[in-house]
Amino acid sequence: MVSKNLETAINNQINAEFWSAYLYLSMSVHFANKGLSGLANWFKVQFEEEQEHAIKFMNYLIERGNKVELKPVEKVPTSWDSALAAFQDTLEHEKVVTGLIHNLVKIAREENDYATENVLQWFVNEQVEEEGTAQGIVEKLKLIGSNTFGIYTIDKELGQRS
Ligand code: FEO
């Protein structure tokens, strides 16, 4: 079993992952309504990934014989001024999530819980990837600015994520 302290912290993380999933689903719906199906696809895949993160944590608690507590998911924003604004929000949100994961590692270390620390390492690496991907798209969108053809092209590119 993991400690009660870690159990609470991981349950909070499960909720944060579901909130992330809901945030990206909201972005997907927003861009689908705007006719940007590639962006909608990218955020839908991101929504699915976040659910997988939540389930990974859930399965870990179950495997260790701990209690999973599924808490209510808070409201998420529902509109963004531009694709750039949505990806800037994505990047900022992922930085917050990185901080949450690092805090979990800190707790696991303080408790000498090597198994949990090992599981968390996957998430540490995943966050490097998540931030890097969002950062890359923000940079591209900054270059594109309000160029319609550029938006059309990046929408096509993001539509290929599966
Ligand atoms: Fe579950 Fe995007 O971090």
CSV table of C-alpha atoms in Angstrom, one decimal, residues 45-157:
chain,number,residue,atom,x,y,z
A,45,VAL,CA,-6.6,13.0,-29.0
A,46,GLN,CA,-5.2,15.1,-26.2
A,47,PHE,CA,-8.5,14.5,-24.2
A,48,GLU,CA,-8.0,10.8,-24.7
A,49,GLU,CA,-4.4,10.9,-23.5
A,50,GLU,CA,-5.4,12.7,-20.3
A,51,GLN,CA,-8.0,10.1,-19.6
A,52,GLU,CA,-5.3,7.5,-20.0
A,53,HIS,CA,-3.1,9.4,-17.5
A,54,ALA,CA,-6.0,9.3,-15.0
A,55,ILE,CA,-6.5,5.6,-15.5
A,56,LYS,CA,-2.8,4.9,-15.1
A,57,PHE,CA,-2.9,6.5,-11.7
A,58,MET,CA,-6.2,4.7,-10.8
A,59,ASN,CA,-4.8,1.4,-11.8
A,60,TYR,CA,-1.7,2.0,-9.7
A,61,LEU,CA,-3.7,2.8,-6.6
A,62,ILE,CA,-5.8,-0.4,-7.2
A,63,GLU,CA,-2.7,-2.5,-7.7
A,64,ARG,CA,-1.3,-1.2,-4.4
A,65,GLY,CA,-4.5,-2.0,-2.5
A,66,ASN,CA,-5.4,1.7,-2.0
A,67,LYS,CA,-8.7,3.4,-2.3
A,68,VAL,CA,-9.6,5.3,-5.5
A,69,GLU,CA,-11.8,8.4,-4.9
A,70,LEU,CA,-13.3,9.9,-8.0
A,71,LYS,CA,-14.1,13.5,-7.2
A,72,PRO,CA,-16.3,16.0,-9.1
A,73,VAL,CA,-14.7,17.6,-12.1
A,74,GLU,CA,-14.8,21.4,-11.9
A,75,LYS,CA,-16.0,23.6,-14.8
A,76,VAL,CA,-13.6,24.4,-17.6
A,77,PRO,CA,-13.4,27.4,-20.0
A,78,THR,CA,-15.5,27.1,-23.1
A,79,SER,CA,-14.1,29.6,-25.6
A,80,TRP,CA,-10.8,30.9,-26.9
A,81,ASP,CA,-10.0,34.0,-29.0
A,82,SER,CA,-7.7,32.1,-31.4
A,83,ALA,CA,-5.8,28.9,-31.9
A,84,LEU,CA,-2.7,30.6,-30.5
A,85,ALA,CA,-4.7,31.5,-27.3
A,86,ALA,CA,-5.8,27.9,-26.9
A,87,PHE,CA,-2.3,26.5,-27.3
A,88,GLN,CA,-0.8,29.1,-25.0
A,89,ASP,CA,-3.4,28.0,-22.4
A,90,THR,CA,-2.4,24.4,-23.1
A,91,LEU,CA,1.3,25.2,-22.5
A,92,GLU,CA,0.5,27.1,-19.3
A,93,HIS,CA,-1.7,24.3,-18.1
A,94,GLU,CA,0.9,21.6,-18.8
A,95,LYS,CA,3.5,23.6,-16.8
A,96,VAL,CA,1.1,23.5,-13.8
A,97,VAL,CA,0.6,19.8,-14.3
A,98,THR,CA,4.4,19.3,-14.4
A,99,GLY,CA,4.6,21.1,-11.0
A,100,LEU,CA,1.9,18.8,-9.6
A,101,ILE,CA,3.8,15.7,-10.8
A,102,HIS,CA,7.1,17.0,-9.4
A,103,ASN,CA,5.3,17.5,-6.1
A,104,LEU,CA,4.2,13.9,-6.1
A,105,VAL,CA,7.8,12.8,-6.7
A,106,LYS,CA,8.9,15.0,-3.7
A,107,ILE,CA,6.3,13.3,-1.4
A,108,ALA,CA,7.3,9.8,-2.6
A,109,ARG,CA,11.0,10.6,-2.0
A,110,GLU,CA,10.3,12.0,1.5
A,111,GLU,CA,8.5,8.7,2.3
A,112,ASN,CA,11.2,6.5,0.7
A,113,ASP,CA,8.4,5.1,-1.5
A,114,TYR,CA,10.7,3.9,-4.4
A,115,ALA,CA,7.9,2.0,-6.3
A,116,THR,CA,5.7,5.1,-6.5
A,117,GLU,CA,8.7,7.2,-7.5
A,118,ASN,CA,9.4,4.8,-10.3
A,119,VAL,CA,5.9,4.9,-11.6
A,120,LEU,CA,6.0,8.7,-11.4
A,121,GLN,CA,9.1,8.8,-13.6
A,122,TRP,CA,7.0,7.9,-16.6
A,123,PHE,CA,4.9,11.0,-15.9
A,124,VAL,CA,8.0,13.2,-15.5
A,125,ASN,CA,9.1,12.2,-19.0
A,126,GLU,CA,5.6,12.5,-20.4
A,127,GLN,CA,5.4,16.1,-19.1
A,128,VAL,CA,8.7,17.0,-20.9
A,129,GLU,CA,7.0,15.8,-24.1
A,130,GLU,CA,3.7,17.5,-23.4
A,131,GLU,CA,5.3,20.9,-22.8
A,132,GLY,CA,7.6,20.5,-25.8
A,133,THR,CA,4.8,19.7,-28.1
A,134,ALA,CA,2.6,22.6,-27.0
A,135,GLN,CA,5.6,25.0,-27.1
A,136,GLY,CA,6.4,23.9,-30.7
A,137,ILE,CA,2.8,24.6,-31.8
A,138,VAL,CA,2.7,27.9,-30.0
A,139,GLU,CA,5.9,28.9,-31.9
A,140,LYS,CA,4.4,27.9,-35.2
A,141,LEU,CA,1.2,29.8,-34.6
A,142,LYS,CA,3.1,32.9,-33.7
A,143,LEU,CA,4.9,32.7,-37.0
A,144,ILE,CA,1.6,32.2,-38.8
A,145,GLY,CA,-0.2,35.1,-37.1
A,146,SER,CA,-3.4,35.9,-38.9
A,147,ASN,CA,-2.3,34.4,-42.2
A,148,THR,CA,-5.4,32.4,-43.4
A,149,PHE,CA,-3.4,30.0,-45.5
A,150,GLY,CA,-1.1,29.3,-42.5
A,151,ILE,CA,-4.1,28.5,-40.3
A,152,TYR,CA,-5.5,26.2,-43.0
A,153,THR,CA,-2.1,24.4,-43.3
A,154,ILE,CA,-1.6,23.9,-39.6
A,155,ASP,CA,-5.2,22.7,-39.2
A,156,LYS,CA,-4.5,20.1,-41.8
A,157,GLU,CA,-1.3,19.1,-40.0
